[in-house]
PDB file of C-alpha atoms (C1' of nucleotides) in Angstrom:
ATOM      1  CA  MET A   1      41.242 -10.409  33.179  1.00  0.00           C
ATOM      2  CA  ARG A   2      44.232 -12.619  33.730  1.00  0.00           C
ATOM      3  CA  ILE A   3      43.471 -15.829  35.588  1.00  0.00           C
ATOM      4  CA  VAL A   4      46.040 -18.277  36.931  1.00  0.00           C
ATOM      5  CA  THR A   5      45.602 -21.836  38.154  1.00  0.00           C
ATOM      6  CA  TRP A   6      48.332 -23.440  40.263  1.00  0.00           C
ATOM      7  CA  ASN A   7      48.577 -26.554  42.393  1.00  0.00           C
ATOM      8  CA  ILE A   8      50.748 -24.960  45.073  1.00  0.00           C
ATOM      9  CA  ASN A   9      51.275 -28.109  47.204  1.00  0.00           C
ATOM     10  CA  SER A  10      51.002 -26.329  50.594  1.00  0.00           C
ATOM     11  CA  VAL A  11      50.036 -22.662  50.644  1.00  0.00           C
ATOM     12  CA  ARG A  12      51.748 -22.101  54.001  1.00  0.00           C
ATOM     13  CA  LEU A  13      55.083 -23.411  52.712  1.00  0.00           C
ATOM     14  CA  ARG A  14      54.916 -21.502  49.412  1.00  0.00           C
ATOM     15  CA  ALA A  15      53.005 -18.274  50.187  1.00  0.00           C
ATOM     16  CA  ASP A  16      56.119 -16.283  49.228  1.00  0.00           C
ATOM     17  CA  LEU A  17      56.218 -17.922  45.783  1.00  0.00           C
ATOM     18  CA  VAL A  18      52.799 -16.403  45.061  1.00  0.00           C
ATOM     19  CA  GLU A  19      54.549 -13.029  44.876  1.00  0.00           C
ATOM     20  CA  ARG A  20      56.910 -14.380  42.236  1.00  0.00           C
ATOM     21  CA  VAL A  21      53.954 -15.758  40.257  1.00  0.00           C
ATOM     22  CA  ALA A  22      52.321 -12.314  40.534  1.00  0.00           C
ATOM     23  CA  GLN A  23      55.488 -10.606  39.269  1.00  0.00           C
ATOM     24  CA  TRP A  24      55.808 -12.967  36.284  1.00  0.00           C
ATOM     25  CA  LEU A  25      52.178 -13.211  35.227  1.00  0.00           C
ATOM     26  CA  HIS A  26      50.341 -10.181  36.704  1.00  0.00           C
ATOM     27  CA  PRO A  27      47.181 -12.191  37.305  1.00  0.00           C
ATOM     28  CA  ASP A  28      43.971 -10.606  38.523  1.00  0.00           C
ATOM     29  CA  VAL A  29      42.739 -13.923  39.893  1.00  0.00           C
ATOM     30  CA  ILE A  30      44.827 -16.784  41.289  1.00  0.00           C
ATOM     31  CA  CYS A  31      43.179 -20.176  41.802  1.00  0.00           C
ATOM     32  CA  LEU A  32      45.101 -22.599  44.008  1.00  0.00           C
ATOM     33  CA  GLN A  33      44.792 -26.297  44.717  1.00  0.00           C
ATOM     34  CA  GLU A  34      46.346 -28.507  47.410  1.00  0.00           C
ATOM     35  CA  THR A  35      46.575 -25.615  49.840  1.00  0.00           C
ATOM     36  CA  LYS A  36      46.719 -28.220  52.653  1.00  0.00           C
ATOM     37  CA  SER A  37      45.644 -25.696  55.264  1.00  0.00           C
ATOM     38  CA  PRO A  38      42.612 -25.214  57.488  1.00  0.00           C
ATOM     39  CA  ASP A  39      41.005 -21.819  56.746  1.00  0.00           C
ATOM     40  CA  GLU A  40      42.075 -20.311  60.085  1.00  0.00           C
ATOM     41  CA  PHE A  41      45.754 -20.873  59.210  1.00  0.00           C
ATOM     42  CA  PHE A  42      45.571 -19.626  55.594  1.00  0.00           C
ATOM     43  CA  PRO A  43      48.300 -16.959  55.105  1.00  0.00           C
ATOM     44  CA  ARG A  44      45.881 -14.131  54.275  1.00  0.00           C
ATOM     45  CA  GLU A  45      48.393 -11.375  55.098  1.00  0.00           C
ATOM     46  CA  ALA A  46      50.819 -12.490  52.376  1.00  0.00           C
ATOM     47  CA  PHE A  47      48.090 -12.436  49.730  1.00  0.00           C
ATOM     48  CA  GLU A  48      46.895  -9.019  50.886  1.00  0.00           C
ATOM     49  CA  ARG A  49      50.471  -7.711  50.718  1.00  0.00           C
ATOM     50  CA  PHE A  50      50.749  -8.837  47.080  1.00  0.00           C
ATOM     51  CA  GLY A  51      47.448  -7.129  46.195  1.00  0.00           C
ATOM     52  CA  TYR A  52      45.058 -10.077  46.386  1.00  0.00           C
ATOM     53  CA  THR A  53      42.754  -8.645  49.016  1.00  0.00           C
ATOM     54  CA  HIS A  54      39.703 -10.730  48.117  1.00  0.00           C
ATOM     55  CA  LEU A  55      39.867 -14.366  49.162  1.00  0.00           C
ATOM     56  CA  ALA A  56      37.519 -17.326  48.901  1.00  0.00           C
ATOM     57  CA  ILE A  57      39.017 -20.358  50.620  1.00  0.00           C
ATOM     58  CA  SER A  58      38.002 -23.902  51.433  1.00  0.00           C
ATOM     59  CA  GLY A  59      40.662 -25.844  53.290  1.00  0.00           C
ATOM     60  CA  MET A  60      41.107 -28.738  55.676  1.00  0.00           C
ATOM     61  CA  LYS A  61      43.887 -30.243  57.750  1.00  0.00           C
ATOM     62  CA  GLY A  62      46.651 -31.833  55.715  1.00  0.00           C
ATOM     63  CA  TYR A  63      44.911 -32.753  52.471  1.00  0.00           C
ATOM     64  CA  ASN A  64      43.368 -31.095  49.418  1.00  0.00           C
ATOM     65  CA  GLY A  65      42.127 -27.520  49.821  1.00  0.00           C
ATOM     66  CA  VAL A  66      41.280 -24.878  47.198  1.00  0.00           C
ATOM     67  CA  ALA A  67      41.374 -21.084  47.169  1.00  0.00           C
ATOM     68  CA  ILE A  68      40.556 -18.143  44.914  1.00  0.00           C
ATOM     69  CA  ALA A  69      42.571 -14.948  45.472  1.00  0.00           C
ATOM     70  CA  SER A  70      41.549 -11.840  43.558  1.00  0.00           C
ATOM     71  CA  ARG A  71      42.331  -8.169  43.020  1.00  0.00           C
ATOM     72  CA  TYR A  72      38.590  -7.640  42.436  1.00  0.00           C
ATOM     73  CA  PRO A  73      35.666  -8.423  44.729  1.00  0.00           C
ATOM     74  CA  LEU A  74      34.377 -11.986  44.807  1.00  0.00           C
ATOM     75  CA  THR A  75      30.654 -12.583  45.046  1.00  0.00           C
ATOM     76  CA  ALA A  76      28.397 -15.648  45.115  1.00  0.00           C
ATOM     77  CA  VAL A  77      31.072 -17.782  46.794  1.00  0.00           C
ATOM     78  CA  ARG A  78      30.043 -21.413  47.022  1.00  0.00           C
ATOM     79  CA  ASN A  79      31.550 -24.847  47.669  1.00  0.00           C
ATOM     80  CA  LEU A  80      30.276 -27.995  46.026  1.00  0.00           C
ATOM     81  CA  ASN A  81      30.879 -31.460  47.417  1.00  0.00           C
ATOM     82  CA  PHE A  82      31.139 -34.540  45.230  1.00  0.00           C
ATOM     83  CA  VAL A  83      30.818 -38.277  45.914  1.00  0.00           C
ATOM     84  CA  GLY A  84      29.371 -37.521  49.353  1.00  0.00           C
ATOM     85  CA  ARG A  85      32.582 -36.126  50.825  1.00  0.00           C
ATOM     86  CA  GLU A  86      33.299 -32.723  52.302  1.00  0.00           C
ATOM     87  CA  ASP A  87      36.911 -32.760  51.184  1.00  0.00           C
ATOM     88  CA  CYS A  88      37.576 -29.218  49.903  1.00  0.00           C
ATOM     89  CA  ARG A  89      37.988 -29.957  46.210  1.00  0.00           C
ATOM     90  CA  HIS A  90      35.773 -27.208  44.765  1.00  0.00           C
ATOM     91  CA  ILE A  91      35.198 -23.524  45.287  1.00  0.00           C
ATOM     92  CA  GLN A  92      33.466 -21.050  43.011  1.00  0.00           C
ATOM     93  CA  ALA A  93      33.073 -17.285  42.967  1.00  0.00           C
ATOM     94  CA  THR A  94      31.893 -14.608  40.564  1.00  0.00           C
ATOM     95  CA  VAL A  95      34.467 -11.964  39.651  1.00  0.00           C
ATOM     96  CA  GLN A  96      33.978  -9.148  37.128  1.00  0.00           C
ATOM     97  CA  GLY A  97      30.820 -10.899  35.918  1.00  0.00           C
ATOM     98  CA  ILE A  98      32.562 -14.220  35.290  1.00  0.00           C
ATOM     99  CA  GLU A  99      31.656 -17.318  37.284  1.00  0.00           C
ATOM    100  CA  VAL A 100      34.938 -19.039  38.195  1.00  0.00           C
ATOM    101  CA  HIS A 101      35.024 -22.697  39.257  1.00  0.00           C
ATOM    102  CA  ASN A 102      38.225 -23.992  40.861  1.00  0.00           C
ATOM    103  CA  LEU A 103      38.551 -27.780  41.084  1.00  0.00           C
ATOM    104  CA  TYR A 104      40.959 -30.314  42.510  1.00  0.00           C
ATOM    105  CA  VAL A 105      40.086 -33.689  41.017  1.00  0.00           C
ATOM    106  CA  PRO A 106      41.260 -36.759  43.016  1.00  0.00           C
ATOM    107  CA  ALA A 107      44.583 -38.157  41.790  1.00  0.00           C
ATOM    108  CA  GLY A 108      43.223 -41.704  41.775  1.00  0.00           C
ATOM    109  CA  GLY A 109      46.029 -43.826  43.216  1.00  0.00           C
ATOM    110  CA  ASP A 110      48.298 -46.116  41.231  1.00  0.00           C
ATOM    111  CA  ILE A 111      46.172 -48.998  39.909  1.00  0.00           C
ATOM    112  CA  PRO A 112      43.853 -47.991  37.042  1.00  0.00           C
ATOM    113  CA  ASP A 113      41.078 -50.428  38.013  1.00  0.00           C
ATOM    114  CA  PRO A 114      38.045 -49.235  40.014  1.00  0.00           C
ATOM    115  CA  ASP A 115      37.433 -52.760  41.408  1.00  0.00           C
ATOM    116  CA  GLU A 116      40.943 -53.102  42.788  1.00  0.00           C
ATOM    117  CA  ASN A 117      41.543 -49.485  43.737  1.00  0.00           C
ATOM    118  CA  LYS A 118      39.008 -47.420  45.686  1.00  0.00           C
ATOM    119  CA  LYS A 119      40.858 -44.191  44.885  1.00  0.00           C
ATOM    120  CA  PHE A 120      40.459 -44.785  41.165  1.00  0.00           C
ATOM    121  CA  ALA A 121      36.759 -45.570  41.649  1.00  0.00           C
ATOM    122  CA  HIS A 122      36.433 -42.305  43.596  1.00  0.00           C
ATOM    123  CA  LYS A 123      38.125 -40.355  40.800  1.00  0.00           C
ATOM    124  CA  LEU A 124      35.806 -41.794  38.138  1.00  0.00           C
ATOM    125  CA  ALA A 125      32.714 -41.112  40.262  1.00  0.00           C
ATOM    126  CA  PHE A 126      33.959 -37.583  40.928  1.00  0.00           C
ATOM    127  CA  LEU A 127      34.309 -36.892  37.193  1.00  0.00           C
ATOM    128  CA  ASP A 128      30.798 -38.283  36.593  1.00  0.00           C
ATOM    129  CA  GLU A 129      29.343 -35.972  39.241  1.00  0.00           C
ATOM    130  CA  ILE A 130      31.094 -32.861  37.920  1.00  0.00           C
ATOM    131  CA  ALA A 131      29.743 -33.615  34.456  1.00  0.00           C
ATOM    132  CA  ALA A 132      26.233 -34.039  35.874  1.00  0.00           C
ATOM    133  CA  SER A 133      26.474 -30.794  37.837  1.00  0.00           C
ATOM    134  CA  PHE A 134      27.244 -28.748  34.710  1.00  0.00           C
ATOM    135  CA  THR A 135      25.001 -30.505  32.221  1.00  0.00           C
ATOM    136  CA  GLY A 136      22.655 -28.078  30.537  1.00  0.00           C
ATOM    137  CA  ILE A 137      23.804 -24.920  32.306  1.00  0.00           C
ATOM    138  CA  GLY A 138      26.312 -23.745  29.690  1.00  0.00           C
ATOM    139  CA  ARG A 139      23.875 -21.632  27.706  1.00  0.00           C
ATOM    140  CA  SER A 140      21.820 -18.662  28.864  1.00  0.00           C
ATOM    141  CA  ARG A 141      24.019 -18.141  31.900  1.00  0.00           C
ATOM    142  CA  ARG A 142      26.778 -15.706  32.654  1.00  0.00           C
ATOM    143  CA  PRO A 143      30.184 -16.582  31.161  1.00  0.00           C
ATOM    144  CA  MET A 144      32.061 -19.237  33.116  1.00  0.00           C
ATOM    145  CA  VAL A 145      35.669 -20.330  33.578  1.00  0.00           C
ATOM    146  CA  LEU A 146      36.644 -23.724  34.987  1.00  0.00           C
ATOM    147  CA  VAL A 147      40.199 -24.152  36.209  1.00  0.00           C
ATOM    148  CA  GLY A 148      42.153 -26.543  38.311  1.00  0.00           C
ATOM    149  CA  ASP A 149      44.265 -29.608  38.768  1.00  0.00           C
ATOM    150  CA  LEU A 150      42.003 -32.005  36.900  1.00  0.00           C
ATOM    151  CA  ASN A 151      44.552 -34.819  37.296  1.00  0.00           C
ATOM    152  CA  VAL A 152      43.889 -36.014  33.741  1.00  0.00           C
ATOM    153  CA  ALA A 153      46.105 -35.331  30.715  1.00  0.00           C
ATOM    154  CA  PRO A 154      43.566 -35.831  27.923  1.00  0.00           C
ATOM    155  CA  LEU A 155      45.496 -35.488  24.653  1.00  0.00           C
ATOM    156  CA  PRO A 156      48.315 -37.731  23.380  1.00  0.00           C
ATOM    157  CA  ASN A 157      50.659 -34.723  23.474  1.00  0.00           C
ATOM    158  CA  ASP A 158      49.619 -33.829  27.025  1.00  0.00           C
ATOM    159  CA  VAL A 159      52.029 -36.564  28.202  1.00  0.00           C
ATOM    160  CA  TRP A 160      55.644 -37.329  27.436  1.00  0.00           C
ATOM    161  CA  SER A 161      54.781 -40.722  25.912  1.00  0.00           C
ATOM    162  CA  HIS A 162      51.203 -41.520  24.939  1.00  0.00           C
ATOM    163  CA  LYS A 163      52.014 -45.195  24.397  1.00  0.00           C
ATOM    164  CA  GLN A 164      53.785 -45.656  27.717  1.00  0.00           C
ATOM    165  CA  MET A 165      51.136 -43.723  29.632  1.00  0.00           C
ATOM    166  CA  LEU A 166      47.994 -45.511  28.402  1.00  0.00           C
ATOM    167  CA  LYS A 167      47.913 -47.726  31.501  1.00  0.00           C
ATOM    168  CA  VAL A 168      49.123 -45.048  33.888  1.00  0.00           C
ATOM    169  CA  VAL A 169      46.537 -43.240  36.009  1.00  0.00           C
ATOM    170  CA  SER A 170      45.972 -39.722  34.578  1.00  0.00           C
ATOM    171  CA  HIS A 171      46.066 -40.836  30.927  1.00  0.00           C
ATOM    172  CA  THR A 172      43.943 -44.016  30.748  1.00  0.00           C
ATOM    173  CA  PRO A 173      41.135 -44.130  28.149  1.00  0.00           C
ATOM    174  CA  ILE A 174      38.392 -44.287  30.800  1.00  0.00           C
ATOM    175  CA  GLU A 175      39.658 -41.126  32.496  1.00  0.00           C
ATOM    176  CA  VAL A 176      40.040 -39.310  29.181  1.00  0.00           C
ATOM    177  CA  GLU A 177      36.497 -40.353  28.250  1.00  0.00           C
ATOM    178  CA  LYS A 178      35.057 -39.116  31.541  1.00  0.00           C
ATOM    179  CA  LEU A 179      36.965 -35.836  31.386  1.00  0.00           C
ATOM    180  CA  GLY A 180      35.588 -35.475  27.863  1.00  0.00           C
ATOM    181  CA  ALA A 181      32.074 -35.816  29.292  1.00  0.00           C
ATOM    182  CA  VAL A 182      32.861 -33.064  31.810  1.00  0.00           C
ATOM    183  CA  GLN A 183      34.095 -30.871  28.979  1.00  0.00           C
ATOM    184  CA  ALA A 184      30.968 -31.552  26.918  1.00  0.00           C
ATOM    185  CA  SER A 185      28.669 -30.827  29.878  1.00  0.00           C
ATOM    186  CA  ALA A 186      28.795 -27.035  29.464  1.00  0.00           C
ATOM    187  CA  LYS A 187      30.494 -26.940  26.051  1.00  0.00           C
ATOM    188  CA  TRP A 188      33.745 -26.024  27.792  1.00  0.00           C
ATOM    189  CA  VAL A 189      36.595 -24.963  25.499  1.00  0.00           C
ATOM    190  CA  ASP A 190      40.190 -25.776  26.463  1.00  0.00           C
ATOM    191  CA  ALA A 191      41.637 -22.255  26.552  1.00  0.00           C
ATOM    192  CA  VAL A 192      45.299 -23.307  26.390  1.00  0.00           C
ATOM    193  CA  ARG A 193      44.780 -25.651  23.434  1.00  0.00           C
ATOM    194  CA  HIS A 194      42.947 -22.731  21.790  1.00  0.00           C
ATOM    195  CA  PHE A 195      46.452 -21.240  21.411  1.00  0.00           C
ATOM    196  CA  VAL A 196      48.566 -24.389  20.996  1.00  0.00           C
ATOM    197  CA  PRO A 197      47.846 -27.054  18.351  1.00  0.00           C
ATOM    198  CA  PRO A 198      47.423 -30.677  19.492  1.00  0.00           C
ATOM    199  CA  GLU A 199      50.671 -31.644  17.720  1.00  0.00           C
ATOM    200  CA  THR A 200      52.657 -29.649  20.270  1.00  0.00           C
ATOM    201  CA  GLN A 201      53.580 -31.295  23.562  1.00  0.00           C
ATOM    202  CA  LEU A 202      52.517 -29.333  26.642  1.00  0.00           C
ATOM    203  CA  TYR A 203      53.089 -30.162  30.315  1.00  0.00           C
ATOM    204  CA  SER A 204      52.213 -28.472  33.598  1.00  0.00           C
ATOM    205  CA  TRP A 205      53.511 -31.111  36.041  1.00  0.00           C
ATOM    206  CA  TRP A 206      56.797 -32.974  36.467  1.00  0.00           C
ATOM    207  CA  SER A 207      57.284 -35.605  39.170  1.00  0.00           C
ATOM    208  CA  TYR A 208      59.435 -34.862  42.189  1.00  0.00           C
ATOM    209  CA  ARG A 209      60.927 -38.336  41.764  1.00  0.00           C
ATOM    210  CA  ALA A 210      62.936 -37.695  38.621  1.00  0.00           C
ATOM    211  CA  ASN A 211      66.664 -37.183  39.080  1.00  0.00           C
ATOM    212  CA  ASP A 212      66.525 -34.244  36.716  1.00  0.00           C
ATOM    213  CA  TRP A 213      62.986 -33.199  35.800  1.00  0.00           C
ATOM    214  CA  GLU A 214      64.231 -30.836  33.100  1.00  0.00           C
ATOM    215  CA  ALA A 215      66.585 -33.279  31.376  1.00  0.00           C
ATOM    216  CA  SER A 216      64.171 -36.225  31.413  1.00  0.00           C
ATOM    217  CA  ASP A 217      61.170 -33.908  30.748  1.00  0.00           C
ATOM    218  CA  ARG A 218      58.656 -36.638  31.500  1.00  0.00           C
ATOM    219  CA  GLY A 219      55.802 -34.228  32.105  1.00  0.00           C
ATOM    220  CA  ARG A 220      52.035 -34.309  31.994  1.00  0.00           C
ATOM    221  CA  ARG A 221      49.460 -31.541  31.399  1.00  0.00           C
ATOM    222  CA  LEU A 222      47.201 -31.997  34.411  1.00  0.00           C
ATOM    223  CA  ASP A 223      46.303 -28.342  35.049  1.00  0.00           C
ATOM    224  CA  HIS A 224      43.654 -26.793  32.859  1.00  0.00           C
ATOM    225  CA  ILE A 225      41.734 -23.611  32.090  1.00  0.00           C
ATOM    226  CA  TRP A 226      38.431 -23.999  30.305  1.00  0.00           C
ATOM    227  CA  VAL A 227      35.990 -21.282  29.225  1.00  0.00           C
ATOM    228  CA  THR A 228      32.413 -21.262  27.975  1.00  0.00           C
ATOM    229  CA  PRO A 229      31.983 -20.610  24.224  1.00  0.00           C
ATOM    230  CA  LYS A 230      31.032 -16.917  24.439  1.00  0.00           C
ATOM    231  CA  LEU A 231      34.433 -16.153  26.012  1.00  0.00           C
ATOM    232  CA  VAL A 232      36.478 -17.822  23.272  1.00  0.00           C
ATOM    233  CA  PRO A 233      36.695 -14.719  21.017  1.00  0.00           C
ATOM    234  CA  SER A 234      38.054 -12.787  24.022  1.00  0.00           C
ATOM    235  CA  LEU A 235      40.957 -15.172  24.706  1.00  0.00           C
ATOM    236  CA  SER A 236      44.066 -13.084  24.106  1.00  0.00           C
ATOM    237  CA  GLU A 237      47.105 -14.746  25.707  1.00  0.00           C
ATOM    238  CA  TYR A 238      48.312 -17.781  27.640  1.00  0.00           C
ATOM    239  CA  THR A 239      51.385 -18.832  29.638  1.00  0.00           C
ATOM    240  CA  ILE A 240      52.496 -22.116  31.144  1.00  0.00           C
ATOM    241  CA  LEU A 241      55.168 -20.951  33.579  1.00  0.00           C
ATOM    242  CA  ARG A 242      57.650 -23.805  33.087  1.00  0.00           C
ATOM    243  CA  GLU A 243      60.359 -21.725  34.795  1.00  0.00           C
ATOM    244  CA  ALA A 244      58.531 -22.141  38.089  1.00  0.00           C
ATOM    245  CA  ARG A 245      59.395 -25.847  38.181  1.00  0.00           C
ATOM    246  CA  GLY A 246      63.063 -24.843  38.558  1.00  0.00           C
ATOM    247  CA  TRP A 247      62.538 -22.434  41.446  1.00  0.00           C
ATOM    248  CA  GLU A 248      63.967 -23.307  44.824  1.00  0.00           C
ATOM    249  CA  GLN A 249      61.466 -25.421  46.770  1.00  0.00           C
ATOM    250  CA  ALA A 250      59.228 -25.647  43.709  1.00  0.00           C
ATOM    251  CA  SER A 251      55.799 -27.218  43.575  1.00  0.00           C
ATOM    252  CA  ASP A 252      55.645 -30.212  41.242  1.00  0.00           C
ATOM    253  CA  HIS A 253      52.983 -28.263  39.265  1.00  0.00           C
ATOM    254  CA  VAL A 254      53.595 -24.926  37.501  1.00  0.00           C
ATOM    255  CA  PRO A 255      51.157 -22.017  37.134  1.00  0.00           C
ATOM    256  CA  VAL A 256      49.010 -21.852  34.011  1.00  0.00           C
ATOM    257  CA  MET A 257      47.627 -18.442  32.934  1.00  0.00           C
ATOM    258  CA  VAL A 258      45.024 -17.282  30.437  1.00  0.00           C
ATOM    259  CA  GLU A 259      44.090 -13.682  29.640  1.00  0.00           C
ATOM    260  CA  ILE A 260      40.509 -12.791  28.674  1.00  0.00           C
ATOM    261  CA  ARG A 261      40.119  -9.330  27.169  1.00  0.00           C
TER     262      ARG A 261
ATOM    263  C1'  DA B   1      59.513 -54.690  37.979  1.00  0.00           C
ATOM    264  C1'  DT B   2      61.271 -51.401  40.990  1.00  0.00           C
ATOM    265  C1'  DG B   3      61.991 -47.216  43.368  1.00  0.00           C
ATOM    266  C1'  DG B   4      62.648 -42.731  43.130  1.00  0.00           C
ATOM    267  C1'  DT B   5      60.889 -37.213  46.232  1.00  0.00           C
ATOM    268  C1'  DA B   6      57.942 -34.000  48.812  1.00  0.00           C
ATOM    269  C1'  DG B   7      54.386 -32.551  52.042  1.00  0.00           C
ATOM    270  C1'  DT B   8      51.761 -33.103  56.298  1.00  0.00           C
ATOM    271  C1'  DT B   9      48.481 -35.978  59.174  1.00  0.00           C
ATOM    272  C1'  DT B  10      54.458 -38.789  60.571  1.00  0.00           C
ATOM    273  C1'  DC B  11      57.794 -44.319  61.804  1.00  0.00           C
ATOM    274  C1'  DA B  12      51.904 -43.348  57.848  1.00  0.00           C
ATOM    275  C1'  DC B  13      49.427 -41.439  54.407  1.00  0.00           C
ATOM    276  C1'  DT B  14      48.739 -38.836  49.947  1.00  0.00           C
ATOM    277  C1'  DA B  15      50.559 -37.272  45.793  1.00  0.00           C
TER     278       DA B  15
END
DNA sequence: ATGGTAGTTTCACTA
């Protein structure tokens, strides 16, 4: 099974780019974040045309929104809400016996201080609640995959400059610590770092604000695929589709793919 | 320290 995660930054604007992702990566399951569309306006026809006839979607007007599109049937579809908000940041479904969780963690604003910045406080609380929701359920359950825009780049080589990013939201020690607690909650294994050693820089997001994203290459790895331990021996391939950042009308995030044999 | 771009909810908000 090939599973892709992609922050698409408006599914209505970029539905056609899903076909290009399908042609490059041949995924069986595509998990999207920031769809920015109420469910009744989700471009179902486009996904069906590309072969993704099974959809689990949770969207709202203008903000957030997550979706799982699959070539195989989706069962046990469920949304979870965190920090008391119904803001379409989680959807889960079971596909081919694997429980897939798709998450869009709050970005957290600009100031990395929960007292000064409510968005940062929300992000930290959100991470705490995800960790709590998975604690203790890793074992004795069906295999699980967690994907999404987690809005944290945990390793020093998940950002273009560890030193310059330590006080920038997405790479602060408190966020890295809390993401680490999420990862420990179900013994999640970072499936991309399973293939790529921590000495190698890896990014999945480049700001729209750079003059030349490719030349400056000030990226961050915000988009992740994690698997439960029993799936690790089955990990067979990964791709971070850097090319997609250069497409016309690109998202600022690129698709990340892992294959599980 | 500043401002840069993109998307949708638009002369404002989120990222």
